CSV table of C-alpha atoms and ligand atoms in Angstrom, one decimal:
chain,number,residue,atom,x,y,z
A,1,MET,CA,99.7,97.0,65.4
A,2,ASN,CA,101.3,93.8,66.5
A,3,VAL,CA,100.2,92.9,70.0
A,4,GLN,CA,100.9,89.6,71.7
A,5,THR,CA,97.8,87.4,71.6
A,6,ASN,CA,99.0,84.5,73.7
A,7,LEU,CA,98.6,86.5,76.9
A,8,PRO,CA,96.0,85.4,79.4
A,9,ILE,CA,95.0,89.1,79.6
A,10,ASP,CA,91.8,90.6,78.1
A,11,MET,CA,93.4,92.9,75.4
A,12,SER,CA,90.2,95.0,75.0
A,13,LYS,CA,90.3,95.9,78.7
A,14,LEU,CA,94.1,96.5,78.6
A,15,GLU,CA,93.4,99.0,75.8
A,16,LYS,CA,90.7,100.6,78.0
A,17,LEU,CA,93.3,100.9,80.7
A,18,ALA,CA,95.6,102.7,78.3
A,19,GLU,CA,92.8,105.0,77.3
A,20,VAL,CA,91.9,105.7,81.0
A,21,SER,CA,95.6,106.5,81.7
A,22,VAL,CA,95.8,109.0,78.8
A,23,LYS,CA,92.4,110.6,79.2
A,24,VAL,CA,91.7,110.4,82.9
A,25,GLY,CA,95.1,109.7,84.6
A,26,LEU,CA,97.1,112.2,82.6
A,27,ASP,CA,94.5,114.2,80.6
A,28,LEU,CA,97.5,114.5,78.2
A,29,ALA,CA,97.5,117.9,76.4
A,30,GLU,CA,97.9,118.6,72.7
A,31,GLY,CA,101.6,118.7,71.9
A,32,GLN,CA,102.7,117.5,75.4
A,33,ASP,CA,105.6,115.1,75.6
A,34,LEU,CA,105.2,112.0,77.8
A,35,ILE,CA,107.9,110.1,79.7
A,36,ILE,CA,106.9,106.5,80.6
A,37,THR,CA,108.8,104.2,82.9
A,38,ALA,CA,107.8,100.5,82.8
A,39,PRO,CA,109.0,97.0,83.4
A,40,LEU,CA,110.1,95.3,80.1
A,41,GLU,CA,107.1,92.8,80.4
A,42,ALA,CA,104.6,95.7,80.2
A,43,GLN,CA,105.4,96.3,76.5
A,44,PRO,CA,101.8,95.3,75.4
A,45,LEU,CA,100.5,98.2,77.6
A,46,THR,CA,103.2,100.7,76.7
A,47,ARG,CA,102.4,100.2,73.0
A,48,LEU,CA,98.7,100.8,73.6
A,49,ILE,CA,99.5,103.9,75.7
A,50,ALA,CA,101.6,105.2,72.8
A,51,ARG,CA,98.6,104.7,70.5
A,52,HIS,CA,96.2,106.6,72.7
A,53,ALA,CA,98.8,109.3,73.6
A,54,TYR,CA,99.5,110.0,69.9
A,55,ARG,CA,95.8,110.0,69.1
A,56,ALA,CA,95.4,112.6,71.9
A,57,GLY,CA,98.0,114.8,70.1
A,58,ALA,CA,101.1,113.9,72.2
A,59,GLY,CA,104.4,115.4,71.3
A,60,ILE,CA,107.0,112.8,71.8
A,61,VAL,CA,106.4,109.6,73.9
A,62,THR,CA,109.5,108.2,75.4
A,63,THR,CA,109.5,104.9,77.2
A,64,LEU,CA,112.3,103.9,79.7
A,65,PHE,CA,112.1,100.2,80.4
A,66,SER,CA,113.6,98.5,83.4
A,67,ASP,CA,114.7,94.9,83.4
A,68,PRO,CA,114.4,93.1,86.7
A,69,GLU,CA,116.9,90.4,85.7
A,70,ALA,CA,119.5,93.1,85.0
A,71,THR,CA,118.7,94.6,88.4
A,72,LEU,CA,119.4,91.3,90.1
A,73,GLU,CA,122.7,91.0,88.1
A,74,ARG,CA,123.7,94.3,89.7
A,75,PHE,CA,123.1,93.2,93.3
A,76,GLU,CA,124.8,89.8,92.6
A,77,ASN,CA,127.8,90.9,90.7
A,78,GLY,CA,128.2,94.7,91.1
A,79,ARG,CA,131.3,96.1,92.8
A,80,ASP,CA,130.7,97.2,96.3
A,81,GLY,CA,131.5,100.9,95.7
A,82,SER,CA,128.8,101.1,93.0
A,83,PHE,CA,125.9,100.9,95.4
A,84,ASP,CA,126.2,104.5,96.5
A,85,ALA,CA,125.8,105.7,92.9
A,86,ALA,CA,122.7,106.4,90.8
A,87,PRO,CA,122.3,107.5,87.1
A,88,ALA,CA,122.0,111.2,87.9
A,89,TRP,CA,122.4,112.1,84.2
A,90,LEU,CA,119.1,110.3,83.5
A,91,TYR,CA,117.2,111.9,86.4
A,92,GLU,CA,118.6,115.4,85.4
A,93,GLY,CA,117.2,114.7,81.9
A,94,MET,CA,113.8,113.7,83.3
A,95,GLY,CA,113.8,116.8,85.5
A,96,LYS,CA,114.6,119.0,82.4
A,97,ALA,CA,111.8,117.3,80.5
A,98,TYR,CA,109.3,118.0,83.3
A,99,ALA,CA,110.5,121.6,83.4
A,100,ASN,CA,109.9,121.8,79.7
A,101,GLY,CA,106.3,120.6,80.2
A,102,ALA,CA,106.4,116.9,79.7
A,103,ALA,CA,103.9,114.6,81.5
A,104,ARG,CA,105.0,111.6,83.5
A,105,LEU,CA,103.5,108.0,83.5
A,106,ALA,CA,104.8,105.2,85.7
A,107,ILE,CA,103.7,101.7,85.0
A,108,VAL,CA,104.4,99.5,88.0
A,109,GLY,CA,104.2,95.7,88.2
A,110,GLU,CA,107.6,94.5,89.3
A,111,ASP,CA,108.0,91.5,91.5
A,112,PRO,CA,107.4,93.0,95.0
A,113,MET,CA,110.0,90.6,96.4
A,114,LEU,CA,112.6,91.0,93.7
A,115,LEU,CA,115.3,92.1,96.1
A,116,SER,CA,114.2,90.1,99.2
A,117,GLY,CA,117.2,87.8,98.9
A,118,GLN,CA,119.8,90.5,98.4
A,119,ASP,CA,122.1,92.2,100.9
A,120,ALA,CA,119.9,94.7,102.9
A,121,ASP,CA,122.7,97.1,103.2
A,122,LYS,CA,123.4,97.3,99.5
A,123,VAL,CA,119.6,97.6,98.8
A,124,SER,CA,119.3,100.5,101.2
A,125,ARG,CA,122.4,102.3,99.9
A,126,ALA,CA,121.2,101.9,96.3
A,127,ASN,CA,117.7,103.2,97.3
A,128,ARG,CA,119.2,106.2,99.1
A,129,ALA,CA,121.5,107.1,96.2
A,130,ASN,CA,118.6,106.8,93.8
A,131,SER,CA,116.3,108.9,96.0
A,132,GLN,CA,118.9,111.6,96.3
A,133,ALA,CA,119.7,111.7,92.6
A,134,TYR,CA,116.0,111.7,91.7
A,135,LYS,CA,114.9,114.3,94.3
A,136,PRO,CA,115.1,117.5,92.0
A,137,ALA,CA,113.0,115.7,89.4
A,138,GLY,CA,110.8,114.0,92.0
A,139,GLU,CA,110.0,117.3,93.6
A,140,LYS,CA,108.3,118.4,90.4
A,141,ILE,CA,106.0,115.4,90.9
A,142,SER,CA,105.5,115.8,94.6
A,143,ASN,CA,104.9,119.6,94.2
A,144,PHE,CA,102.4,118.7,91.4
A,145,ASP,CA,104.1,121.0,88.8
A,146,ILE,CA,103.0,118.6,86.0
A,147,ASN,CA,100.3,116.1,85.3
A,148,TRP,CA,101.4,112.6,86.2
A,149,ASN,CA,99.9,109.2,86.6
A,150,ILE,CA,100.7,105.7,88.0
A,151,ILE,CA,99.0,102.6,86.6
A,152,SER,CA,99.9,98.9,86.8
A,153,TYR,CA,100.5,95.9,84.6
A,154,PRO,CA,100.1,92.3,85.7
A,155,THR,CA,103.6,90.8,85.3
A,156,LEU,CA,104.1,87.1,85.8
A,157,ALA,CA,106.4,87.5,88.8
A,158,TRP,CA,104.0,89.8,90.6
A,159,ALA,CA,101.0,87.6,89.7
A,160,LYS,CA,102.8,84.5,91.2
A,161,ARG,CA,103.3,86.4,94.5
A,162,VAL,CA,99.6,87.4,94.7
A,163,PHE,CA,98.2,84.0,93.6
A,164,PRO,CA,100.9,81.5,94.5
A,165,GLY,CA,98.4,78.5,94.3
A,166,ASP,CA,97.5,79.0,90.7
A,167,THR,CA,99.1,78.0,87.4
A,168,GLU,CA,101.1,80.9,85.8
A,169,PRO,CA,98.5,81.8,83.2
A,170,MET,CA,95.7,81.6,85.8
A,171,ALA,CA,97.6,83.8,88.2
A,172,VAL,CA,98.2,86.5,85.5
A,173,ALA,CA,94.6,86.3,84.4
A,174,LYS,CA,93.4,86.8,88.0
A,175,LEU,CA,95.7,89.7,88.6
A,176,ALA,CA,94.8,91.3,85.3
A,177,LYS,CA,91.1,91.0,86.3
A,178,ALA,CA,91.7,92.5,89.7
A,179,ILE,CA,93.7,95.4,88.2
A,180,PHE,CA,91.0,96.1,85.6
A,181,ALA,CA,88.2,96.0,88.3
A,182,ALA,CA,90.1,98.3,90.7
A,183,SER,CA,91.0,100.7,87.8
A,184,ARG,CA,87.3,100.8,86.8
A,185,VAL,CA,88.0,99.7,83.2
A,186,ALA,CA,85.7,96.7,83.6
A,187,GLU,CA,82.8,99.3,83.4
A,188,SER,CA,81.1,99.8,80.1
A,189,ASP,CA,82.2,103.5,80.0
A,190,PRO,CA,85.3,103.7,82.2
A,191,VAL,CA,85.9,107.5,81.5
A,192,ALA,CA,82.3,108.2,82.8
A,193,ALA,CA,82.8,105.9,85.7
A,194,TRP,CA,85.9,107.9,86.7
A,195,ALA,CA,84.0,111.1,86.5
A,196,ALA,CA,81.4,109.8,88.9
A,197,HIS,CA,84.0,108.4,91.3
A,198,ASN,CA,86.0,111.7,91.2
A,199,ALA,CA,82.7,113.6,92.1
A,200,ASN,CA,82.3,111.3,95.2
A,201,LEU,CA,85.9,111.9,96.4
A,202,ALA,CA,85.5,115.6,95.9
A,203,ALA,CA,82.4,115.7,98.1
A,204,ARG,CA,84.2,113.8,100.9
A,205,SER,CA,87.2,116.2,100.7
A,206,ALA,CA,84.8,119.2,100.8
A,207,PHE,CA,83.1,117.8,103.9
A,208,LEU,CA,86.4,117.4,105.8
A,209,ASN,CA,87.7,120.8,104.6
A,210,GLY,CA,84.5,122.3,106.0
A,211,LYS,CA,85.2,120.7,109.4
A,212,ARG,CA,88.8,122.1,109.7
A,213,PHE,CA,89.7,119.5,112.3
A,214,ALA,CA,92.9,120.1,114.4
A,215,ALA,CA,93.6,116.4,114.7
A,216,LEU,CA,92.3,112.9,113.9
A,217,HIS,CA,92.2,110.3,116.7
A,218,PHE,CA,92.6,106.6,115.6
A,219,THR,CA,91.6,103.8,118.0
A,220,GLY,CA,91.6,100.1,117.4
A,221,PRO,CA,93.5,96.9,118.3
A,222,GLY,CA,97.1,98.0,119.1
A,223,THR,CA,96.3,101.6,118.1
A,224,ASP,CA,95.7,104.8,120.0
A,225,LEU,CA,97.1,107.5,117.8
A,226,THR,CA,96.4,111.2,117.6
A,227,VAL,CA,97.5,112.7,114.2
A,228,GLY,CA,97.6,116.5,114.5
A,229,LEU,CA,96.9,118.1,111.1
A,230,ALA,CA,99.1,120.8,109.6
A,231,ASP,CA,98.0,124.4,109.9
A,232,GLU,CA,95.9,125.3,106.9
A,233,HIS,CA,95.9,121.7,105.7
A,234,GLU,CA,93.6,120.9,102.8
A,235,TRP,CA,92.0,117.5,102.0
A,236,HIS,CA,92.2,116.2,98.5
A,237,GLY,CA,91.0,113.1,96.7
A,238,GLY,CA,90.6,111.9,93.1
A,239,ALA,CA,91.2,114.3,90.3
A,240,SER,CA,92.9,117.6,91.0
A,241,PRO,CA,94.7,120.3,89.0
A,242,ALA,CA,98.4,120.3,88.6
A,243,LYS,CA,100.3,123.6,88.6
A,244,ASN,CA,100.4,123.4,84.8
A,245,GLY,CA,96.6,123.7,84.9
A,246,ILE,CA,95.8,120.2,83.8
A,247,VAL,CA,93.3,118.2,86.0
A,248,CYS,CA,94.7,114.7,86.3
A,249,ASN,CA,94.2,111.6,88.4
A,250,PRO,CA,97.7,110.7,89.6
A,251,ASN,CA,96.9,107.3,91.1
A,252,ILE,CA,94.8,104.7,89.2
A,253,PRO,CA,93.3,103.1,91.2
A,254,THR,CA,92.5,105.6,94.0
A,255,GLU,CA,90.0,105.4,96.8
A,256,GLU,CA,91.5,107.8,99.3
A,257,VAL,CA,91.0,111.3,100.6
A,258,PHE,CA,94.2,112.6,102.1
A,259,THR,CA,95.9,115.5,103.8
A,260,THR,CA,99.1,116.7,105.5
A,261,PRO,CA,99.7,115.9,109.2
A,262,HIS,CA,101.6,118.3,111.4
A,263,ARG,CA,105.1,116.8,111.6
A,264,LEU,CA,105.5,117.7,115.3
A,265,ARG,CA,102.0,116.9,116.5
A,266,VAL,CA,101.6,113.1,116.3
A,267,GLU,CA,101.3,111.3,119.6
A,268,GLY,CA,100.7,107.7,120.6
A,269,HIS,CA,101.1,104.2,119.2
A,270,VAL,CA,99.8,102.5,116.0
A,271,SER,CA,99.8,99.0,114.6
A,272,ALA,CA,99.8,98.3,110.9
A,273,THR,CA,96.8,96.4,109.7
A,274,LYS,CA,98.5,95.0,106.5
A,275,PRO,CA,102.0,94.0,105.7
A,276,LEU,CA,104.1,96.7,103.9
A,277,SER,CA,106.0,95.5,100.8
A,278,HIS,CA,108.9,97.9,100.6
A,279,GLN,CA,111.3,97.6,97.7
A,280,GLY,CA,111.6,93.9,97.8
A,281,THR,CA,111.1,93.3,101.5
A,282,LEU,CA,107.9,92.4,103.3
A,283,ILE,CA,107.6,94.3,106.5
A,284,ASP,CA,104.9,92.7,108.7
A,285,GLU,CA,103.1,93.7,111.9
A,286,ILE,CA,104.7,97.1,112.2
A,287,ARG,CA,104.2,98.8,115.6
A,288,VAL,CA,105.5,102.3,116.2
A,289,GLN,CA,105.4,104.8,119.0
A,290,PHE,CA,105.3,108.6,118.3
A,291,GLU,CA,106.4,111.4,120.6
A,292,LYS,CA,106.0,115.1,119.5
A,293,GLY,CA,105.6,113.9,115.9
A,294,LYS,CA,108.7,111.7,115.8
A,295,ILE,CA,108.9,107.9,115.7
A,296,ILE,CA,110.9,107.0,118.9
A,297,HIS,CA,110.4,103.3,118.7
A,298,ALA,CA,109.6,101.0,115.7
A,299,ALA,CA,109.3,97.2,115.5
A,300,ALA,CA,108.0,94.6,113.1
A,301,SER,CA,107.6,90.8,113.3
A,302,LYS,CA,109.3,90.6,109.9
A,303,GLY,CA,111.6,93.0,108.2
A,304,GLY,CA,112.2,95.2,111.3
A,305,ASP,CA,115.8,95.8,110.3
A,306,VAL,CA,114.7,97.2,106.9
A,307,LEU,CA,112.1,99.3,108.6
A,308,ASN,CA,114.6,100.8,110.9
A,309,ARG,CA,117.0,101.5,108.1
A,310,VAL,CA,114.2,103.3,106.2
A,311,LEU,CA,113.6,105.4,109.3
A,312,ASP,CA,117.3,106.4,109.4
A,313,THR,CA,117.2,107.7,105.7
A,314,ASP,CA,117.1,111.3,106.9
A,315,GLU,CA,115.6,113.6,109.6
A,316,GLY,CA,112.1,113.6,108.0
A,317,ALA,CA,111.8,109.9,107.6
A,318,ARG,CA,110.7,109.5,111.3
A,319,HIS,CA,107.9,112.0,110.8
A,320,LEU,CA,104.6,111.8,108.9
A,321,GLY,CA,103.9,113.4,105.5
A,322,GLU,CA,100.4,112.1,104.8
A,323,VAL,CA,97.3,110.8,106.5
A,324,ALA,CA,94.5,109.2,104.3
A,325,LEU,CA,91.0,107.9,104.8
A,326,VAL,CA,89.6,105.0,102.9
A,327,PRO,CA,86.4,103.1,103.8
A,328,HIS,CA,86.7,99.4,104.6
A,329,SER,CA,84.0,98.8,102.0
A,330,SER,CA,86.2,100.1,99.1
A,331,PRO,CA,86.3,97.7,96.2
A,332,ILE,CA,90.0,96.9,96.7
A,333,SER,CA,89.4,96.1,100.4
A,334,GLN,CA,86.4,94.0,99.4
A,335,SER,CA,88.4,92.0,96.9
A,336,GLY,CA,90.3,90.6,99.8
A,337,ILE,CA,93.5,90.5,97.7
A,338,LEU,CA,96.8,91.5,99.2
A,339,PHE,CA,98.5,93.0,96.2
A,340,TYR,CA,102.0,93.5,97.9
A,341,ASN,CA,101.9,96.8,96.0
A,342,THR,CA,101.2,100.2,97.7
A,343,LEU,CA,99.2,101.6,94.8
A,344,PHE,CA,96.6,99.0,95.5
A,345,ASP,CA,97.0,98.1,99.2
A,346,GLU,CA,96.9,101.7,100.4
A,347,ASN,CA,93.5,102.0,98.7
A,348,ALA,CA,92.2,99.2,100.7
A,349,SER,CA,92.7,101.0,104.0
A,350,CYS,CA,93.2,104.2,105.9
A,351,HIS,CA,96.9,104.9,105.9
A,352,ILE,CA,99.7,107.2,107.0
A,353,ALA,CA,102.9,107.9,105.2
A,354,LEU,CA,106.4,108.4,106.5
A,355,GLY,CA,108.4,111.2,104.9
A,356,GLN,CA,107.7,113.8,102.3
A,357,CYS,CA,104.4,115.7,102.4
A,358,TYR,CA,102.4,116.9,99.4
A,359,SER,CA,102.5,120.7,99.1
A,360,LYS,CA,99.1,120.7,97.3
A,361,CYS,CA,97.5,119.5,100.6
A,362,PHE,CA,97.6,123.1,102.0
A,363,LEU,CA,95.3,126.1,101.3
A,364,ASN,CA,97.0,127.9,98.3
A,365,GLY,CA,99.6,125.1,98.4
A,366,ALA,CA,100.8,125.9,94.9
A,367,SER,CA,102.1,129.3,96.0
A,368,LEU,CA,103.8,128.3,99.2
A,369,SER,CA,107.6,128.1,99.5
A,370,LYS,CA,109.4,125.2,101.2
A,371,ASP,CA,109.9,127.3,104.3
A,372,GLU,CA,106.3,128.3,104.5
A,373,ILE,CA,105.2,124.7,104.2
A,374,ALA,CA,107.6,123.7,107.0
A,375,ALA,CA,106.3,126.5,109.2
A,376,LYS,CA,102.7,125.2,108.8
A,377,GLY,CA,104.0,121.7,109.9
A,378,GLY,CA,104.7,120.1,106.5
A,379,ASN,CA,107.4,117.4,106.5
A,380,SER,CA,110.3,117.0,104.1
A,381,SER,CA,112.2,113.8,103.3
A,382,PHE,CA,113.8,111.8,100.5
A,383,ILE,CA,111.2,109.1,101.2
A,384,HIS,CA,107.4,108.8,101.1
A,385,ILE,CA,106.2,105.4,102.3
A,386,ASP,CA,102.5,104.6,102.9
A,387,TRP,CA,101.5,102.0,105.3
A,388,MET,CA,98.1,100.7,106.3
A,389,ILE,CA,96.5,101.3,109.6
A,390,GLY,CA,92.8,101.0,108.9
A,391,SER,CA,90.4,98.0,109.2
A,392,ASP,CA,86.8,97.3,110.1
A,393,LYS,CA,87.9,97.5,113.8
A,394,VAL,CA,89.3,101.0,113.7
A,395,ASP,CA,87.3,104.1,114.7
A,396,ILE,CA,88.4,107.7,113.9
A,397,ASP,CA,87.3,110.9,115.5
A,398,GLY,CA,87.9,114.4,114.2
A,399,ILE,CA,89.1,116.6,117.1
A,400,ASP,CA,88.4,120.3,116.7
A,401,ALA,CA,90.4,123.3,118.0
A,402,ASN,CA,88.5,123.1,121.3
A,403,GLY,CA,89.3,119.4,121.8
A,404,ASP,CA,85.7,118.3,121.0
A,405,ALA,CA,85.4,115.0,119.1
A,406,THR,CA,83.2,114.3,116.0
A,407,PRO,CA,82.9,110.7,114.7
A,408,VAL,CA,84.5,110.5,111.3
A,409,MET,CA,84.7,106.7,110.9
A,410,ARG,CA,83.1,103.8,112.8
A,411,GLY,CA,84.2,100.3,112.2
A,412,GLY,CA,86.1,101.4,109.2
A,413,GLU,CA,83.1,103.1,107.5
A,414,TRP,CA,82.2,106.8,107.1
A,415,ALA,CA,80.3,107.8,110.3
A,416,ASP,CA,77.7,110.1,108.6
B,1,ZN,ZN1,97.8,107.9,100.3
B,2,ZN,ZN1,101.1,108.4,100.1
């Protein structure tokens, strides 16, 4: 195979990342089709994934590339009426492929600030149209009908954001190294390293499931927040079985254990501990106030207008769909790197997510209807946006049904 050799990226580790994605991230089944989305620049990785997918017995591997330059052309030259439209035909096709058993791999790595100079109204209209058109297909992912995986590729534009003081090749080399370390492909046997990591996350989830807390209470600088948990919520972390029976690791990297909050039982105020990079805009120093589960006030030192537009996406956008715990000593947190990418940054810190909940985070979640999930407190929305609220200054107590508190985290680390 012809791979680029002039890249400042360790190709043997890139190949290990491809192998981990196919064997651990997806656990692709014999004969299973695979749909990949990727930025154009990630071609060296998509080719290696195709190699490992076909070696694993894949059916047909289809890669859909996105071109950031073409996206900019749209915002700079597209007619105004076009920003309320989305390629529904494509998403319908993806939905059909999932329904027919295909697996899904997203390779991320676009410039996190790609759209930062564009008209915020056009950006939010385009995002909304896209979210709506993708929802039927996206629900097959959020309901975990199929095995899916997200990994990342160190594009030049992203690397320059993360390491602005370095030369271009050095920035790419550093980002590649950070991605490989966080994705555990720097280990001699990455597949075995993932098995051990998954066992740790499963033990944490089992501990929290045994406690059956009614709520989590977060306290720290600018934060006094009680997150009620959904009735019959279930904690998950690391590998878990999709409804098609395949045990996969959706996020690579992942350090979190997470569950579903009750959409009407969140009270108090919370301050973000890291900036949120949301579809091209950096939203910094978010502070929000909850009442009966709903965000009644939201502000940010930067990007507040974008934040408030996001909150107006739909009814569920002002309610929580996820709460996740990550120790401050996680490798991504210790790297000290702000990736401007949720896949990494959410794994550096405890976080909450606005919007859609995961149905798998309920007891017998796979068999629950939408109405049953809503009745237990699960939230529904076009969006799911994680933002970081943990640090070494945040304490968390688990509150049981009688109101008694048990330390869960102290100074950002597991209390036990
Ligand atoms: Zn999460
Ligand atoms: Zn999330």
